Amino acid sequence: MLAPFSPHVAEEMWEKLGHAGGLLKASWPLADPALARREELEIPIQVNGKLRSRVIAALDISEEELRTAALADEKVRAFIDGHEVVKVIVVPQRLVNVVVR
């Protein structure tokens, strides 16, 4: 990343790191998709459109399990206790919105 701005310094640093050949002939590193893959998701939970909590869930969680986890969350319970739950909107792997009246 430094080579376009300061090619001489970048070449010196490249050699000090133990690489042979010039920096300009080196290829860019390849990304490994397996290393970037997430194993779990952080799902935001909203009550009447306002963020109230977050739940950590597995990638393959079903909508029903996500709905159950959202309604069982302690912070969400504080906002829905004493109110009627009109609707629970689940957007898979994105968010849960609980509508209360």
C-alpha positions as protocol buffer text, in pm:
chain_id: "A"
residue {
  index: 1
  type: MET
  ca { x: 0 y: 0 z: 0 }
}
residue {
  index: 2
  type: LEU
  ca { x: 294 y: 229 z: 57 }
}
residue {
  index: 3
  type: ALA
  ca { x: 463 y: 162 z: -279 }
}
residue {
  index: 4
  type: PRO
  ca { x: 272 y: 418 z: -491 }
}
residue {
  index: 5
  type: PHE
  ca { x: 354 y: 700 z: -249 }
}
residue {
  index: 6
  type: SER
  ca { x: 703 y: 606 z: -141 }
}
residue {
  index: 7
  type: PRO
  ca { x: 843 y: 334 z: -367 }
}
residue {
  index: 8
  type: HIS
  ca { x: 1201 y: 347 z: -238 }
}
residue {
  index: 9
  type: VAL
  ca { x: 1103 y: 305 z: 126 }
}
residue {
  index: 10
  type: ALA
  ca { x: 854 y: 33 z: 35 }
}
residue {
  index: 11
  type: GLU
  ca { x: 1122 y: -163 z: -152 }
}
residue {
  index: 12
  type: GLU
  ca { x: 1359 y: -137 z: 146 }
}
residue {
  index: 13
  type: MET
  ca { x: 1088 y: -259 z: 384 }
}
residue {
  index: 14
  type: TRP
  ca { x: 1001 y: -546 z: 146 }
}
residue {
  index: 15
  type: GLU
  ca { x: 1363 y: -663 z: 145 }
}
residue {
  index: 16
  type: LYS
  ca { x: 1395 y: -630 z: 526 }
}
residue {
  index: 17
  type: LEU
  ca { x: 1092 y: -859 z: 560 }
}
residue {
  index: 18
  type: GLY
  ca { x: 1293 y: -1125 z: 379 }
}
residue {
  index: 19
  type: HIS
  ca { x: 1122 y: -1128 z: 41 }
}
residue {
  index: 20
  type: ALA
  ca { x: 1324 y: -1184 z: -273 }
}
residue {
  index: 21
  type: GLY
  ca { x: 1265 y: -987 z: -590 }
}
residue {
  index: 22
  type: GLY
  ca { x: 1107 y: -649 z: -626 }
}
residue {
  index: 23
  type: LEU
  ca { x: 790 y: -538 z: -460 }
}
residue {
  index: 24
  type: LEU
  ca { x: 637 y: -426 z: -789 }
}
residue {
  index: 25
  type: LYS
  ca { x: 658 y: -782 z: -925 }
}
residue {
  index: 26
  type: ALA
  ca { x: 493 y: -936 z: -621 }
}
residue {
  index: 27
  type: SER
  ca { x: 130 y: -1046 z: -647 }
}
residue {
  index: 28
  type: TRP
  ca { x: -147 y: -931 z: -417 }
}
residue {
  index: 29
  type: PRO
  ca { x: -239 y: -1174 z: -141 }
}
residue {
  index: 30
  type: LEU
  ca { x: -546 y: -1389 z: -208 }
}
residue {
  index: 31
  type: ALA
  ca { x: -842 y: -1377 z: 28 }
}
residue {
  index: 32
  type: ASP
  ca { x: -951 y: -1700 z: 194 }
}
residue {
  index: 33
  type: PRO
  ca { x: -1334 y: -1701 z: 219 }
}
residue {
  index: 34
  type: ALA
  ca { x: -1323 y: -1965 z: 492 }
}
residue {
  index: 35
  type: LEU
  ca { x: -1143 y: -1723 z: 724 }
}
residue {
  index: 36
  type: ALA
  ca { x: -1400 y: -1448 z: 666 }
}
residue {
  index: 37
  type: ARG
  ca { x: -1702 y: -1671 z: 728 }
}
residue {
  index: 38
  type: ARG
  ca { x: -1900 y: -1590 z: 1039 }
}
residue {
  index: 39
  type: GLU
  ca { x: -2013 y: -1872 z: 1264 }
}
residue {
  index: 40
  type: GLU
  ca { x: -2277 y: -1673 z: 1447 }
}
residue {
  index: 41
  type: LEU
  ca { x: -2481 y: -1359 z: 1394 }
}
residue {
  index: 42
  type: GLU
  ca { x: -2568 y: -1068 z: 1617 }
}
residue {
  index: 43
  type: ILE
  ca { x: -2940 y: -1007 z: 1557 }
}
residue {
  index: 44
  type: PRO
  ca { x: -3084 y: -672 z: 1673 }
}
residue {
  index: 45
  type: ILE
  ca { x: -3421 y: -683 z: 1848 }
}
residue {
  index: 46
  type: GLN
  ca { x: -3652 y: -386 z: 1818 }
}
residue {
  index: 47
  type: VAL
  ca { x: -3965 y: -307 z: 2017 }
}
residue {
  index: 48
  type: ASN
  ca { x: -4196 y: -75 z: 1825 }
}
residue {
  index: 49
  type: GLY
  ca { x: -3911 y: 11 z: 1588 }
}
residue {
  index: 50
  type: LYS
  ca { x: -3659 y: 109 z: 1856 }
}
residue {
  index: 51
  type: LEU
  ca { x: -3350 y: -100 z: 1924 }
}
residue {
  index: 52
  type: ARG
  ca { x: -3380 y: -260 z: 2265 }
}
residue {
  index: 53
  type: SER
  ca { x: -3144 y: -558 z: 2265 }
}
residue {
  index: 54
  type: ARG
  ca { x: -2927 y: -790 z: 2059 }
}
residue {
  index: 55
  type: VAL
  ca { x: -2919 y: -1171 z: 2046 }
}
residue {
  index: 56
  type: ILE
  ca { x: -2628 y: -1389 z: 1936 }
}
residue {
  index: 57
  type: ALA
  ca { x: -2763 y: -1667 z: 1713 }
}
residue {
  index: 58
  type: ALA
  ca { x: -2629 y: -1944 z: 1491 }
}
residue {
  index: 59
  type: LEU
  ca { x: -2632 y: -1897 z: 1113 }
}
residue {
  index: 60
  type: ASP
  ca { x: -2890 y: -2170 z: 1058 }
}
residue {
  index: 61
  type: ILE
  ca { x: -3142 y: -2058 z: 1323 }
}
residue {
  index: 62
  type: SER
  ca { x: -3505 y: -2088 z: 1218 }
}
residue {
  index: 63
  type: GLU
  ca { x: -3752 y: -1801 z: 1230 }
}
residue {
  index: 64
  type: GLU
  ca { x: -3948 y: -1964 z: 1511 }
}
residue {
  index: 65
  type: GLU
  ca { x: -3637 y: -2016 z: 1725 }
}
residue {
  index: 66
  type: LEU
  ca { x: -3532 y: -1656 z: 1662 }
}
residue {
  index: 67
  type: ARG
  ca { x: -3880 y: -1531 z: 1759 }
}
residue {
  index: 68
  type: THR
  ca { x: -3869 y: -1738 z: 2079 }
}
residue {
  index: 69
  type: ALA
  ca { x: -3520 y: -1613 z: 2169 }
}
residue {
  index: 70
  type: ALA
  ca { x: -3623 y: -1251 z: 2107 }
}
residue {
  index: 71
  type: LEU
  ca { x: -3934 y: -1275 z: 2325 }
}
residue {
  index: 72
  type: ALA
  ca { x: -3739 y: -1453 z: 2600 }
}
residue {
  index: 73
  type: ASP
  ca { x: -3467 y: -1186 z: 2614 }
}
residue {
  index: 74
  type: GLU
  ca { x: -3459 y: -1011 z: 2952 }
}
residue {
  index: 75
  type: LYS
  ca { x: -3432 y: -657 z: 2813 }
}
residue {
  index: 76
  type: VAL
  ca { x: -3716 y: -714 z: 2568 }
}
residue {
  index: 77
  type: ARG
  ca { x: -3935 y: -865 z: 2842 }
}
residue {
  index: 78
  type: ALA
  ca { x: -3907 y: -537 z: 3034 }
}
residue {
  index: 79
  type: PHE
  ca { x: -4061 y: -350 z: 2740 }
}
residue {
  index: 80
  type: ILE
  ca { x: -4335 y: -598 z: 2655 }
}
residue {
  index: 81
  type: ASP
  ca { x: -4454 y: -692 z: 3005 }
}
residue {
  index: 82
  type: GLY
  ca { x: -4798 y: -545 z: 3063 }
}
residue {
  index: 83
  type: HIS
  ca { x: -4850 y: -481 z: 2691 }
}
residue {
  index: 84
  type: GLU
  ca { x: -5023 y: -681 z: 2421 }
}
residue {
  index: 85
  type: VAL
  ca { x: -4787 y: -824 z: 2160 }
}
residue {
  index: 86
  type: VAL
  ca { x: -4963 y: -741 z: 1834 }
}
residue {
  index: 87
  type: LYS
  ca { x: -4707 y: -876 z: 1590 }
}
residue {
  index: 88
  type: VAL
  ca { x: -4356 y: -1020 z: 1576 }
}
residue {
  index: 89
  type: ILE
  ca { x: -4178 y: -946 z: 1250 }
}
residue {
  index: 90
  type: VAL
  ca { x: -3877 y: -1168 z: 1181 }
}
residue {
  index: 91
  type: VAL
  ca { x: -3640 y: -1087 z: 897 }
}
residue {
  index: 92
  type: PRO
  ca { x: -3420 y: -1399 z: 876 }
}
residue {
  index: 93
  type: GLN
  ca { x: -3055 y: -1335 z: 967 }
}
residue {
  index: 94
  type: ARG
  ca { x: -3125 y: -959 z: 995 }
}
residue {
  index: 95
  type: LEU
  ca { x: -3357 y: -845 z: 1276 }
}
residue {
  index: 96
  type: VAL
  ca { x: -3662 y: -907 z: 1490 }
}
residue {
  index: 97
  type: ASN
  ca { x: -3921 y: -634 z: 1548 }
}
residue {
  index: 98
  type: VAL
  ca { x: -4183 y: -678 z: 1820 }
}
residue {
  index: 99
  type: VAL
  ca { x: -4492 y: -459 z: 1787 }
}
residue {
  index: 100
  type: VAL
  ca { x: -4678 y: -396 z: 2115 }
}
residue {
  index: 101
  type: ARG
  ca { x: -4985 y: -198 z: 2203 }
}
